PDB file of C-alpha atoms and ligand atoms in Angstrom:
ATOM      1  CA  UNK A  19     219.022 -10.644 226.269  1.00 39.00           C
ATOM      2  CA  UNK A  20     216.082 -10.452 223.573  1.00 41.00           C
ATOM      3  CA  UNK A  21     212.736  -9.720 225.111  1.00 43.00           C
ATOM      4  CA  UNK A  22     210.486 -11.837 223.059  1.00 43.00           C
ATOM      5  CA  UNK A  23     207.976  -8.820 222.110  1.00 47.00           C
ATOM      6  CA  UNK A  24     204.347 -10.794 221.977  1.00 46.00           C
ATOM      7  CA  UNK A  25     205.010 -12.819 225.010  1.00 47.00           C
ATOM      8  CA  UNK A  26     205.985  -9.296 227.231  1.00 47.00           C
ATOM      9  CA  UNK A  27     202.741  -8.030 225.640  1.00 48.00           C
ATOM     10  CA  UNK A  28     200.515 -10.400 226.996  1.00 49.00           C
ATOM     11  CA  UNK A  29     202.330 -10.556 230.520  1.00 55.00           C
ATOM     12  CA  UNK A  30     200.878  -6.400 230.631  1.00 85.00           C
ATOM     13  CA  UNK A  31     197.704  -6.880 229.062  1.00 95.00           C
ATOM     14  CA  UNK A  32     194.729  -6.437 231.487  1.00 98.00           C
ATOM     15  CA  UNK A  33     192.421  -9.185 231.864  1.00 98.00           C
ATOM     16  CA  UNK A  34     188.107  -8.587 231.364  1.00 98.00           C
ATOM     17  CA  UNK A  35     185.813 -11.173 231.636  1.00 98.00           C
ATOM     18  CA  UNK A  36     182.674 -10.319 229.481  1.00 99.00           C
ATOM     19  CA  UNK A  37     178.815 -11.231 230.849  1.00 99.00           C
ATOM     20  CA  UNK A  38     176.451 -11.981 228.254  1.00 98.00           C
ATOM     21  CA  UNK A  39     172.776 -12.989 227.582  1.00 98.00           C
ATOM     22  CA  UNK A  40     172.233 -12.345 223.807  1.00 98.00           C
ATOM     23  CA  UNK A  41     173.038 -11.338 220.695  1.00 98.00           C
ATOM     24  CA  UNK A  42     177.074 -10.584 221.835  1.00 98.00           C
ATOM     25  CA  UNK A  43     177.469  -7.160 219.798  1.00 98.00           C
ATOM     26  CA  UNK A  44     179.229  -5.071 222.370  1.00 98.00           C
ATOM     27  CA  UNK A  45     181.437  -8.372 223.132  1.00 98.00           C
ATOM     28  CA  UNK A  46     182.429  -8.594 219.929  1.00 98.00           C
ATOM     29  CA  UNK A  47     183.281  -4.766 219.747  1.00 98.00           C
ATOM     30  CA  UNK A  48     185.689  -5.802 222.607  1.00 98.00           C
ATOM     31  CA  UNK A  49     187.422  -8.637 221.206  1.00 98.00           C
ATOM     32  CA  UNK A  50     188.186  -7.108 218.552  1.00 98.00           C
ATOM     33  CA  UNK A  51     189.630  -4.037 219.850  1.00 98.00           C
ATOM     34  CA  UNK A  52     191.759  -6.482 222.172  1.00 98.00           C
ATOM     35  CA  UNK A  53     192.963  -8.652 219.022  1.00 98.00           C
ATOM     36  CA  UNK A  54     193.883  -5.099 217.472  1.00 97.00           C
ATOM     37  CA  UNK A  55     194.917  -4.185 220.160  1.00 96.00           C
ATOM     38  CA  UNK A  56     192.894  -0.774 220.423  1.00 97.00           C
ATOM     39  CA  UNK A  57     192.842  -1.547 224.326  1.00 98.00           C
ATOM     40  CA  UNK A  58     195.562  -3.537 226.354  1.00 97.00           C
ATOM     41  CA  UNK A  59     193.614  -6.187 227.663  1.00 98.00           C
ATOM     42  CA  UNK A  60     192.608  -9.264 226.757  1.00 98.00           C
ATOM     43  CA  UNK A  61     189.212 -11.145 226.878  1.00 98.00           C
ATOM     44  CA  UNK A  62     190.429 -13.805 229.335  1.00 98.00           C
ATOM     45  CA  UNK A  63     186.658 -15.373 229.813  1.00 98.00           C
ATOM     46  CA  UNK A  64     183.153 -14.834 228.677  1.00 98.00           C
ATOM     47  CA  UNK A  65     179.486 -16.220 230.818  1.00 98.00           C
ATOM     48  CA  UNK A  66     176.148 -16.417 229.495  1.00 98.00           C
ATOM     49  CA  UNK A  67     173.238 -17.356 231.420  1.00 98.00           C
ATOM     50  CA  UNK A  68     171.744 -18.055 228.279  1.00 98.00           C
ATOM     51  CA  UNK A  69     172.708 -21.259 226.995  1.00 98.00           C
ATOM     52  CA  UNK A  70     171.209 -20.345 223.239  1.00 98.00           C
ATOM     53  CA  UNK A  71     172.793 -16.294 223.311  1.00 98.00           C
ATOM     54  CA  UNK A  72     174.501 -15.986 219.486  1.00 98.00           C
ATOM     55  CA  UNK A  73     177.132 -14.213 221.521  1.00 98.00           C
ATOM     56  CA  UNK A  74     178.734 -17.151 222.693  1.00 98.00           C
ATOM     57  CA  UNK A  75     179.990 -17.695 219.207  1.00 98.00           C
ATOM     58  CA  UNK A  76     182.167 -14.485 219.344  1.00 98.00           C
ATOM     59  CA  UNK A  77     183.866 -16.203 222.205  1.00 98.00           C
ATOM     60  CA  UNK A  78     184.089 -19.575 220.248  1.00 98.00           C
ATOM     61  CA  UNK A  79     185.322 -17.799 217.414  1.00 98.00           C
ATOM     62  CA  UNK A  80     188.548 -16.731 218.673  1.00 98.00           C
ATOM     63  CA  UNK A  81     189.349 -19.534 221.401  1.00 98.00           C
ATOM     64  CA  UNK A  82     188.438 -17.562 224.194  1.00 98.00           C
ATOM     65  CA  UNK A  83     187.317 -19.690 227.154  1.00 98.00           C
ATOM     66  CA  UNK A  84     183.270 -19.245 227.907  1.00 98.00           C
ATOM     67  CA  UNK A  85     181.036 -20.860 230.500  1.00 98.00           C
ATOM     68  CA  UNK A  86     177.832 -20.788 230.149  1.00 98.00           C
ATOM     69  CA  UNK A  87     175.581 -20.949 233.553  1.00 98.00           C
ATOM     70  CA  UNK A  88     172.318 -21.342 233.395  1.00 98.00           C
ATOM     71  CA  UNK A  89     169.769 -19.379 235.853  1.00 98.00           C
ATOM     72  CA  UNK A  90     167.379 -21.839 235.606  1.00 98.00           C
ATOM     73  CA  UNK A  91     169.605 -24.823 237.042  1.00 98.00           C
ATOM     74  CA  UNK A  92     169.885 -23.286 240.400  1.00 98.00           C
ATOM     75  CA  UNK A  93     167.302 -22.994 243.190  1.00 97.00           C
ATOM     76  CA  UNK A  94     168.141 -19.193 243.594  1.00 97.00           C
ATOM     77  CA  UNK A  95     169.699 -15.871 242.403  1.00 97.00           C
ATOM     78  CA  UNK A  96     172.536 -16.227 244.992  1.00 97.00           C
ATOM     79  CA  UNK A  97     173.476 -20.022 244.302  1.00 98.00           C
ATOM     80  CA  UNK A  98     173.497 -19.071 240.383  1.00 98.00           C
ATOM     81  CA  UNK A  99     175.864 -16.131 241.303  1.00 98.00           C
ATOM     82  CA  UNK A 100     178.098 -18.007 243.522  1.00 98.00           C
ATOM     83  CA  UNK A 101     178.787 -20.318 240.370  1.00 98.00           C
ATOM     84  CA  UNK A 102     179.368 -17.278 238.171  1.00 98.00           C
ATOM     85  CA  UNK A 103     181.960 -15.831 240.897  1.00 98.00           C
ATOM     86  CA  UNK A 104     183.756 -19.465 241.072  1.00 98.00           C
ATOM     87  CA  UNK A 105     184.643 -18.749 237.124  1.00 98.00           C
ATOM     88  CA  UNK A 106     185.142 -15.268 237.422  1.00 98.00           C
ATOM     89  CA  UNK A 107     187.681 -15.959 240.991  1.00 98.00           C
ATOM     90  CA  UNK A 108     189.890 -18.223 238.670  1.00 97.00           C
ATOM     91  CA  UNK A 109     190.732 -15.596 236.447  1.00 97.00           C
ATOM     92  CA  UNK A 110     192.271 -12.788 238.470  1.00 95.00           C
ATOM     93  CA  UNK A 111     190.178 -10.349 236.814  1.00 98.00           C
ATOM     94  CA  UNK A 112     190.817  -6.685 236.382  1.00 98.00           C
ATOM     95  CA  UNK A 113     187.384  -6.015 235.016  1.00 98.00           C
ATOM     96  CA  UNK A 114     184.266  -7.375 234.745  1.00 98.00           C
ATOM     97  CA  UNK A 115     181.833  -6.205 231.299  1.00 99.00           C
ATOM     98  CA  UNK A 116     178.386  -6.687 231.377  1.00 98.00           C
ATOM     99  CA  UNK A 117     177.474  -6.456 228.245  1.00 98.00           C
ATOM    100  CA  UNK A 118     173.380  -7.317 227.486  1.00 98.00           C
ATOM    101  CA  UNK A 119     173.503  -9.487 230.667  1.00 98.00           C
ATOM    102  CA  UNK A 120     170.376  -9.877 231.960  1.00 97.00           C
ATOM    103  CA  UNK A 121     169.701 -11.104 235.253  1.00 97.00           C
ATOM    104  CA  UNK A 122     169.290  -8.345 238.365  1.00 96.00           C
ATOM    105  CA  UNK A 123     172.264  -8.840 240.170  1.00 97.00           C
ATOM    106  CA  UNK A 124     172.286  -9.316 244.436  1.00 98.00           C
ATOM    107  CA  UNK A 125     173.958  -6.765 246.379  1.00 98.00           C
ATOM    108  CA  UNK A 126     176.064  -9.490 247.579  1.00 98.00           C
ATOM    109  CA  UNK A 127     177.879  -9.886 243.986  1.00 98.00           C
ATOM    110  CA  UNK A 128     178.008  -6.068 243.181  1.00 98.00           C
ATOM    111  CA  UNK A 129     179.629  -5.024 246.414  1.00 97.00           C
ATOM    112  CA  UNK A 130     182.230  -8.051 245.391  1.00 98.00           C
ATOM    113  CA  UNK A 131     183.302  -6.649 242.634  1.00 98.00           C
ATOM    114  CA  UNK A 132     182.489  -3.064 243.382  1.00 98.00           C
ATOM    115  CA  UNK A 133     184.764  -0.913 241.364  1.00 98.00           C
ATOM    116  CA  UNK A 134     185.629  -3.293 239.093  1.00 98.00           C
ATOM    117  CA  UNK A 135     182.378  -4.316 237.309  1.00 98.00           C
ATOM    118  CA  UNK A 136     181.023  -2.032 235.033  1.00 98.00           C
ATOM    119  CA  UNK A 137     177.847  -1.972 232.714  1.00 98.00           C
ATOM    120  CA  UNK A 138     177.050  -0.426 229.834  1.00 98.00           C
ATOM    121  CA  UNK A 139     173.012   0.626 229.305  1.00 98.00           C
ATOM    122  CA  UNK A 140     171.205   2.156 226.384  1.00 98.00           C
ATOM    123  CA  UNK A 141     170.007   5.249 227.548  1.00 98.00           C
ATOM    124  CA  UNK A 142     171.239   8.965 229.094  1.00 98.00           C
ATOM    125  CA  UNK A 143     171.207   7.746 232.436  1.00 98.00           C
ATOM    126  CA  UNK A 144     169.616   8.311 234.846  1.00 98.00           C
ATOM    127  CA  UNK A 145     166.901   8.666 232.109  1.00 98.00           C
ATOM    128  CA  UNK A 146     164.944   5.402 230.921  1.00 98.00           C
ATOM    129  CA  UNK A 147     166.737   2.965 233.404  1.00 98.00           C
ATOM    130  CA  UNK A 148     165.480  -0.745 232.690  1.00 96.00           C
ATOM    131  CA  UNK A 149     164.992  -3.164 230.480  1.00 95.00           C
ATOM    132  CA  UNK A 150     163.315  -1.502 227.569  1.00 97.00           C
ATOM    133  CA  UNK A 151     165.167   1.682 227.901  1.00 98.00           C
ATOM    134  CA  UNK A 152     165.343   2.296 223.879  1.00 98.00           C
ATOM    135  CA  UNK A 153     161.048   1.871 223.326  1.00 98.00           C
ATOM    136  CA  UNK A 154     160.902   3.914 226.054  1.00 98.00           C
ATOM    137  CA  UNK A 155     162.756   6.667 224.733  1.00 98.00           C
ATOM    138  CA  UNK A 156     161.161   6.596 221.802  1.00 97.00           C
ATOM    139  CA  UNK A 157     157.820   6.432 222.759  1.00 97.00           C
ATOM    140  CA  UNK A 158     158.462   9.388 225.492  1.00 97.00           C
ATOM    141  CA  UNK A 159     158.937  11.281 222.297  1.00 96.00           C
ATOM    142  CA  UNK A 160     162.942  12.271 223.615  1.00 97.00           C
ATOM    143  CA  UNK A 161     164.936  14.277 220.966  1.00 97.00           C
ATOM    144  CA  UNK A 162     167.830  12.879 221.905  1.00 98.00           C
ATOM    145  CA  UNK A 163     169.304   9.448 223.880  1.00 98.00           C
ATOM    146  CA  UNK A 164     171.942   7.601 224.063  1.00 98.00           C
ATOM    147  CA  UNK A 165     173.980   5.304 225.815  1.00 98.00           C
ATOM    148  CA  UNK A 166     175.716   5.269 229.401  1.00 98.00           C
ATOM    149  CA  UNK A 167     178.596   2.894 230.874  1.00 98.00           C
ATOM    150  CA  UNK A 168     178.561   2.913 234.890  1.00 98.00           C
ATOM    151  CA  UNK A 169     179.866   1.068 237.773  1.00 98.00           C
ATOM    152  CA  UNK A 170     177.746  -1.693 238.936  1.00 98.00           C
ATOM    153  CA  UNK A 171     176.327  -0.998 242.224  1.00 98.00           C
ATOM    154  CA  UNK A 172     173.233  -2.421 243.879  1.00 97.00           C
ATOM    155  CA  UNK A 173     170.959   0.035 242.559  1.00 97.00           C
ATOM    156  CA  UNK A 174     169.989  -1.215 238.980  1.00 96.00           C
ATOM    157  CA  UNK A 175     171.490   1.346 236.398  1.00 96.00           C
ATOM    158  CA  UNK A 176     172.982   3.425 238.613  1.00 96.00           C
ATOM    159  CA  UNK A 177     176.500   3.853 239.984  1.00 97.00           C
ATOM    160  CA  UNK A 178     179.291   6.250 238.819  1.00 98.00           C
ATOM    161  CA  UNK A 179     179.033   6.921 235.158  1.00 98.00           C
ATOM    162  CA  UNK A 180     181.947   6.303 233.042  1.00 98.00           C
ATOM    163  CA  UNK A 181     181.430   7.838 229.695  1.00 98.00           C
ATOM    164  CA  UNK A 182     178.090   9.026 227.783  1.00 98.00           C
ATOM    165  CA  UNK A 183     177.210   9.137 224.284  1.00 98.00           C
ATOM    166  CA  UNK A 184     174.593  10.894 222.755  1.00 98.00           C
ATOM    167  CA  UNK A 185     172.428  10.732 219.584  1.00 98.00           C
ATOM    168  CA  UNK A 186     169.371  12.862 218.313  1.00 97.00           C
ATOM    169  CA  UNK A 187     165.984  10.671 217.347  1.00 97.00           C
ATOM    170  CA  UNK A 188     165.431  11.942 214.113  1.00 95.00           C
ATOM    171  CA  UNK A 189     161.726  12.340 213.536  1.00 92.00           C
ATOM    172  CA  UNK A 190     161.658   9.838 210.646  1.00 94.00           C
ATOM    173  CA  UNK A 191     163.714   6.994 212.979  1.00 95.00           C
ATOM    174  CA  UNK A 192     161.608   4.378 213.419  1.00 96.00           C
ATOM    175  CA  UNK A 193     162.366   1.605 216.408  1.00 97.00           C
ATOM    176  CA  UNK A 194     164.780  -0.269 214.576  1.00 97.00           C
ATOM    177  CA  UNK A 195     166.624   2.392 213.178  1.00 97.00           C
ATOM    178  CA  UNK A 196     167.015   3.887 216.361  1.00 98.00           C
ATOM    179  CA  UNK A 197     168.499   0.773 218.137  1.00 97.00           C
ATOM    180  CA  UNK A 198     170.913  -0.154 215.131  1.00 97.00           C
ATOM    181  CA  UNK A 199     172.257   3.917 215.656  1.00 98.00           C
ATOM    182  CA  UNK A 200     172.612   3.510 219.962  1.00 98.00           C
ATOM    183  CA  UNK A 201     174.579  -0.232 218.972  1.00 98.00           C
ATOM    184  CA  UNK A 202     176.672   1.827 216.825  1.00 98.00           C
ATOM    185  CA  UNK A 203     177.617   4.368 219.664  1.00 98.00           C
ATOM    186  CA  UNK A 204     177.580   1.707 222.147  1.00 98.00           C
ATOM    187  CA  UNK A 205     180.664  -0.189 220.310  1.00 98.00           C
ATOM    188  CA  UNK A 206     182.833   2.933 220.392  1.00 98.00           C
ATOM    189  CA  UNK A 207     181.670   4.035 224.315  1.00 98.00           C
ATOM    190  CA  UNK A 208     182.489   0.545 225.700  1.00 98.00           C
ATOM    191  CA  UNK A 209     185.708   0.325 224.476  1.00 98.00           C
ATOM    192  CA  UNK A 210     186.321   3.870 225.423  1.00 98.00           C
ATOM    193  CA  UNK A 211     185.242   3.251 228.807  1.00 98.00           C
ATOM    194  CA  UNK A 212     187.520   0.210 228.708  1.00 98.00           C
ATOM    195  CA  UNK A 213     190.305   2.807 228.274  1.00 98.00           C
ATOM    196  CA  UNK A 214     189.668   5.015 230.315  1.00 97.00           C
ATOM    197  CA  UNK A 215     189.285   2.392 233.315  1.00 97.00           C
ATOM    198  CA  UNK A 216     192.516   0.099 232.236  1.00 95.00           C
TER     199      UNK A 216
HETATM  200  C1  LIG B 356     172.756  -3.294 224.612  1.00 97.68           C
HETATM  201  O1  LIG B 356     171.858  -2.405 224.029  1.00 97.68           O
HETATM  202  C2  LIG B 356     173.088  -2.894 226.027  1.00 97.68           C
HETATM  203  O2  LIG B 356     173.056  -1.521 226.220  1.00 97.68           O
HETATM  204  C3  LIG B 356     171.984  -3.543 226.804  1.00 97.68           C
HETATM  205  O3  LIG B 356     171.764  -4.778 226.159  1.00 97.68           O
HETATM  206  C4  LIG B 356     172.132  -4.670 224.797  1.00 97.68           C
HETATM  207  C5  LIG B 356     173.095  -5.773 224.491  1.00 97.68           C
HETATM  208  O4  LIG B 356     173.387  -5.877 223.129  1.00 97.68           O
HETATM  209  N1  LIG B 356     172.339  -3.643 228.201  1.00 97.68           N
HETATM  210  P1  LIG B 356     174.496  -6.913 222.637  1.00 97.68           P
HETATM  211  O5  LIG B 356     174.110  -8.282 223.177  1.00 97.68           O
HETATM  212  O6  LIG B 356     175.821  -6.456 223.143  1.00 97.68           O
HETATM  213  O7  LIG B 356     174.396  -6.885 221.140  1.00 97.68           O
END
């Protein structure tokens, strides 16, 4: 009997649902290595928090379903979560990308999906955790960063790292340059990760 080919494809290909709160580069980076199929998965849902994120148009652009929940419609962290995890529970997941997502996540959620939620942050962990982790390289005067995908645990950037990619900060990078170059590196560590993981 003939095995249609693209329909036993998609019966293997891993499912990732991708968190978002911005600008969507590193989501995009995976979609398209799913549509060309550099990894064997498939973008099966996208959330942002942010109801105006540019991001959301990656998942518009190639019909992949998105929800966007918005923080600031629920009385607290956990009741916002608990709406996230209704989406994600739907989807029977095998990975969960956070990808610029920015809300602190309850230990509650991250022990959830422990193992199976992963992050990916723009520095050499466990240098420059937080939110501003490029400046802060770069006004620390570091010669090199770079950019770090880890498990989620409770612990904000921290948890098992995954994969690392450095860069050196050439002495005439200025800010800009120097986040366009870790974007770069991200692209090709997430989906590496991704591989690694699936
Ligand atoms: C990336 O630099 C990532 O490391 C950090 O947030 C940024 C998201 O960028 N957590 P984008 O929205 O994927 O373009």
């Amino acid at each position: 009997m003939a095995i249609n080919q693209s329909s036993s494809n998609q019966v293997t290909k891993k499912k990732i649902a991708v968190l978002i709160s911005g600008t969507g580069s590193n989501l995009k980076a995976i979609i398209e290595a799913s549509v060309n199929d550099k990894i064997n998965a498939e973008v099966a849902l996208v959330i942002s928090n942010n109801p105006d994120a540019f991001g959301i148009n990656h998942a518009k652009d190639h019909n992949i379903p998105y929800a966007i929940i918005n923080h600031k419609n629920f009385k607290d962290r956990r009741e916002f979560e608990i709406e996230i995890e209704k989406q994600l529970d739907q989807k029977d997941l095998d990975l969960i990308c956070l990808a610029g997502f920015m809300r602190i996540l309850t230990a509650d959620f991250t022990r959830k999906y422990h193992g199976k939620m992963i992050n990916i942050h723009p520095s050499l962990l466990p240098e420059f955790k937080g939110a501003n982790a490029i400046e802060d390289a770069f006004n620390a005067g570091a010669v090199e960063t770079g950019c770090t995908v880890h498990y989620v645990i409770p612990e904000i950037d921290s948890g098992d790292i995954i994969i690392q990619k450095a860069i050196a900060i050439d002495k005439n990078d200025d800010l800009a340059l120097l986040k366009n170059k870790i974007h770069q590196i991200e692209h090709i560590a997430y989906i590496e990760a991704i591989k690694k993981i699936l």
